[in-house]
Amino acid sequence: MSKVIKAAVVALLVFAQADAQAESLEGQVRYSGPARPAPELPVKHDGHVCGASKPDEALLVDKAGGVRNAVVYLDGVTNAPQPAATTAPLDQKACQFLPHVQAVPVGSTLVIGNSDNVLHNVHGFRDGETLFNLAMPAPKMTIKRKLSRPGLHFFRCDAGHTWMSSYVWTFPHPYYAVTDASGRFTIKDVPPGKYTVRVWHEGWNRKDPQSIATEHVKVEQQVTVEAGKAAKVSFELK
Amino acid sequence: MIHAIATLALWISGAEPAERKMDTWVDAPALTLPAFDGARAWSLYNANCRICHGAKGKGNGAAGRYLNPPPRDFTRGVYKFRSTQTGVVPTEQDLFDTLTRGLPGTSMWSWRSMPVDEIWQLVMLVKSFSPKFQSDPATEVLAIPPAPPSTPDAIVRGKKVWDAMQCATCHGDDGRGWGPAAKTSKDDQGRPSYPFNLTRAANYRIGAAPADQYRTLFTGLDGTAMPSYSGAMSEDEAWDLVHFVRSLAVDGSRSTP
């Protein structure tokens, strides 16, 4: 049997096995640092469209301490099925990117819209360098961009809307999730094994709450997923 | 093909095509470059470029820290002056043009006096500082149609495009670069990125011909806040805008060079 066929058979077996025994990994990301009032960011330009102020989206914590918009993913996964590329909508409404944080399979197409009758320019970054910078002066204009590399993408608007920010993660495997309003997440169909589970959060500017944090928060844990029961893990951000 | 047939049908029927012709991009012309001679290129670089751009191309040479705007960090692979789409590295021709033209208004002067063969060696060396030239090479460049003449009507139409594109957000109503977003405008590295004073046309970095301004509208200036207007306006609108912007010049550089 040739090496290729062998590899294919092994991959099929692993895949079938994973499917049969895969479990979900559930948990919560919580905030346990000092109380931090979410300030309103002042709007100094285009107030007629943007409003007088915008909510600070950096650290969204519910009453029970759950952190929204954290991205949880398995690191160092090999032999994972490649998820099908999809579309990732990114709208700009009342001078705010919607959604603020999302995660999609690598190769997905970002579909950027502008619901505001004002100039936005979508300045995309990957690894801190410009990925593209496109003006969107007209509502109803749509821009499509394929995100062909795995990793973190950051979007801002240079047209005087300093508070606008959005993060898009792309993954080459299906084992990721974005926490909901209560900080909870579920990663489905994880094959049994030992994993490093990483949590990324955009961070919050501890000194100046009115500017976007440049240091992201990253934590990790080792987790063992066993066949027959859902694995649980929780994270604390301080 | 379908598009061609539709255009033909419109032409035969005498109707105007309803769609605005947006910016078009064509295959980058193939270049035949001399063989790369690393030792020679490095020797040229160390003698001429290193003082500003640094020993490893990071833009942090001994003189670099005193310059505003700062010298390019070649390792980032992000370039303002390109004929390529936003986010794409420049072509070899773009780098060659920057070296021979220089960047007016900055400390980067023209290297026109250098033998052409040596400039190509430097182009290839500059490319080697960033892996992007290998992983995502430039394949397409902006097609620049012939510039229509500047007429009073074109300038009036151009003002409407200026308003629709909201250029004044950064460049200000008078084009001097003090629009409401100017104060918060930043480059990739978080440094202030001042909108260009469009009344000083002699300082256009990429050249002062109408075609140069047309190009910048659709390529943007990557690494700065100046976005690409690709897909946001038609070719005709861009030419009208170019003529309006050129009419703002106060330094005697309004005419086509």
JSON list of C-alpha atoms in Angstrom, two decimals, chain A residues 25-30 57-58 60 66-74 86 88-89 98-105 151-153 166-171 173-188 197-202 235 237:
[
{"chain": "A", "resi": 25, "resn": "LEU", "atom": "CA", "xyz": [-15.86, 21.40, 25.69]},
{"chain": "A", "resi": 26, "resn": "GLU", "atom": "CA", "xyz": [-17.84, 23.90, 27.71]},
{"chain": "A", "resi": 27, "resn": "GLY", "atom": "CA", "xyz": [-16.93, 26.67, 30.07]},
{"chain": "A", "resi": 28, "resn": "GLN", "atom": "CA", "xyz": [-17.00, 30.26, 31.04]},
{"chain": "A", "resi": 29, "resn": "VAL", "atom": "CA", "xyz": [-14.64, 33.22, 30.97]},
{"chain": "A", "resi": 30, "resn": "ARG", "atom": "CA", "xyz": [-15.01, 35.41, 34.04]},
{"chain": "A", "resi": 57, "resn": "GLU", "atom": "CA", "xyz": [-16.87, 47.72, 24.10]},
{"chain": "A", "resi": 58, "resn": "ALA", "atom": "CA", "xyz": [-13.45, 46.73, 25.41]},
{"chain": "A", "resi": 60, "resn": "LEU", "atom": "CA", "xyz": [-18.11, 43.69, 28.65]},
{"chain": "A", "resi": 66, "resn": "GLY", "atom": "CA", "xyz": [-19.09, 36.65, 32.69]},
{"chain": "A", "resi": 67, "resn": "VAL", "atom": "CA", "xyz": [-16.92, 38.22, 29.99]},
{"chain": "A", "resi": 68, "resn": "ARG", "atom": "CA", "xyz": [-18.40, 38.66, 26.55]},
{"chain": "A", "resi": 69, "resn": "ASN", "atom": "CA", "xyz": [-16.38, 38.56, 23.32]},
{"chain": "A", "resi": 70, "resn": "ALA", "atom": "CA", "xyz": [-13.49, 36.40, 24.49]},
{"chain": "A", "resi": 71, "resn": "VAL", "atom": "CA", "xyz": [-12.26, 33.93, 21.87]},
{"chain": "A", "resi": 72, "resn": "VAL", "atom": "CA", "xyz": [-11.59, 30.41, 23.14]},
{"chain": "A", "resi": 73, "resn": "TYR", "atom": "CA", "xyz": [-9.74, 27.93, 20.96]},
{"chain": "A", "resi": 74, "resn": "LEU", "atom": "CA", "xyz": [-7.69, 24.77, 21.00]},
{"chain": "A", "resi": 86, "resn": "THR", "atom": "CA", "xyz": [-18.16, 30.97, 5.04]},
{"chain": "A", "resi": 88, "resn": "ALA", "atom": "CA", "xyz": [-18.33, 36.98, 7.83]},
{"chain": "A", "resi": 89, "resn": "PRO", "atom": "CA", "xyz": [-20.57, 40.05, 7.80]},
{"chain": "A", "resi": 98, "resn": "LEU", "atom": "CA", "xyz": [-21.08, 45.04, 14.14]},
{"chain": "A", "resi": 99, "resn": "PRO", "atom": "CA", "xyz": [-20.16, 42.51, 15.36]},
{"chain": "A", "resi": 100, "resn": "HIS", "atom": "CA", "xyz": [-17.35, 43.68, 17.60]},
{"chain": "A", "resi": 101, "resn": "VAL", "atom": "CA", "xyz": [-15.70, 40.25, 17.78]},
{"chain": "A", "resi": 102, "resn": "GLN", "atom": "CA", "xyz": [-16.19, 37.19, 15.58]},
{"chain": "A", "resi": 103, "resn": "ALA", "atom": "CA", "xyz": [-14.39, 34.01, 14.64]},
{"chain": "A", "resi": 104, "resn": "VAL", "atom": "CA", "xyz": [-14.67, 32.19, 11.29]},
{"chain": "A", "resi": 105, "resn": "PRO", "atom": "CA", "xyz": [-12.89, 29.45, 9.34]},
{"chain": "A", "resi": 151, "resn": "GLY", "atom": "CA", "xyz": [-4.87, 34.53, 12.91]},
{"chain": "A", "resi": 152, "resn": "LEU", "atom": "CA", "xyz": [-6.18, 37.78, 14.31]},
{"chain": "A", "resi": 153, "resn": "HIS", "atom": "CA", "xyz": [-7.45, 40.64, 12.18]},
{"chain": "A", "resi": 166, "resn": "SER", "atom": "CA", "xyz": [-13.55, 45.13, 15.45]},
{"chain": "A", "resi": 167, "resn": "TYR", "atom": "CA", "xyz": [-11.67, 41.85, 15.73]},
{"chain": "A", "resi": 168, "resn": "VAL", "atom": "CA", "xyz": [-11.98, 38.86, 13.42]},
{"chain": "A", "resi": 169, "resn": "TRP", "atom": "CA", "xyz": [-10.21, 35.59, 14.16]},
{"chain": "A", "resi": 170, "resn": "THR", "atom": "CA", "xyz": [-9.69, 33.00, 11.44]},
{"chain": "A", "resi": 171, "resn": "PHE", "atom": "CA", "xyz": [-8.95, 29.39, 12.30]},
{"chain": "A", "resi": 173, "resn": "HIS", "atom": "CA", "xyz": [-9.76, 24.01, 12.43]},
{"chain": "A", "resi": 174, "resn": "PRO", "atom": "CA", "xyz": [-13.29, 23.98, 13.87]},
{"chain": "A", "resi": 175, "resn": "TYR", "atom": "CA", "xyz": [-12.34, 24.09, 17.57]},
{"chain": "A", "resi": 176, "resn": "TYR", "atom": "CA", "xyz": [-13.08, 27.66, 18.58]},
{"chain": "A", "resi": 177, "resn": "ALA", "atom": "CA", "xyz": [-15.87, 29.74, 20.09]},
{"chain": "A", "resi": 178, "resn": "VAL", "atom": "CA", "xyz": [-16.68, 33.31, 21.05]},
{"chain": "A", "resi": 179, "resn": "THR", "atom": "CA", "xyz": [-18.12, 33.80, 24.53]},
{"chain": "A", "resi": 180, "resn": "ASP", "atom": "CA", "xyz": [-21.70, 35.02, 24.79]},
{"chain": "A", "resi": 181, "resn": "ALA", "atom": "CA", "xyz": [-23.06, 37.80, 27.00]},
{"chain": "A", "resi": 182, "resn": "SER", "atom": "CA", "xyz": [-22.72, 35.58, 30.08]},
{"chain": "A", "resi": 183, "resn": "GLY", "atom": "CA", "xyz": [-19.14, 34.63, 29.23]},
{"chain": "A", "resi": 184, "resn": "ARG", "atom": "CA", "xyz": [-20.09, 31.06, 28.29]},
{"chain": "A", "resi": 185, "resn": "PHE", "atom": "CA", "xyz": [-18.82, 29.07, 25.36]},
{"chain": "A", "resi": 186, "resn": "THR", "atom": "CA", "xyz": [-19.17, 25.61, 23.85]},
{"chain": "A", "resi": 187, "resn": "ILE", "atom": "CA", "xyz": [-16.71, 24.01, 21.47]},
{"chain": "A", "resi": 188, "resn": "LYS", "atom": "CA", "xyz": [-18.43, 21.05, 19.88]},
{"chain": "A", "resi": 197, "resn": "VAL", "atom": "CA", "xyz": [-7.04, 25.70, 25.51]},
{"chain": "A", "resi": 198, "resn": "ARG", "atom": "CA", "xyz": [-6.26, 29.33, 24.86]},
{"chain": "A", "resi": 199, "resn": "VAL", "atom": "CA", "xyz": [-8.34, 32.38, 25.59]},
{"chain": "A", "resi": 200, "resn": "TRP", "atom": "CA", "xyz": [-7.82, 35.64, 23.78]},
{"chain": "A", "resi": 201, "resn": "HIS", "atom": "CA", "xyz": [-9.44, 38.86, 24.87]},
{"chain": "A", "resi": 202, "resn": "GLU", "atom": "CA", "xyz": [-8.85, 42.24, 23.24]},
{"chain": "A", "resi": 235, "resn": "PHE", "atom": "CA", "xyz": [-10.93, 31.05, 32.94]},
{"chain": "A", "resi": 237, "resn": "LEU", "atom": "CA", "xyz": [-9.30, 37.47, 33.65]}
]
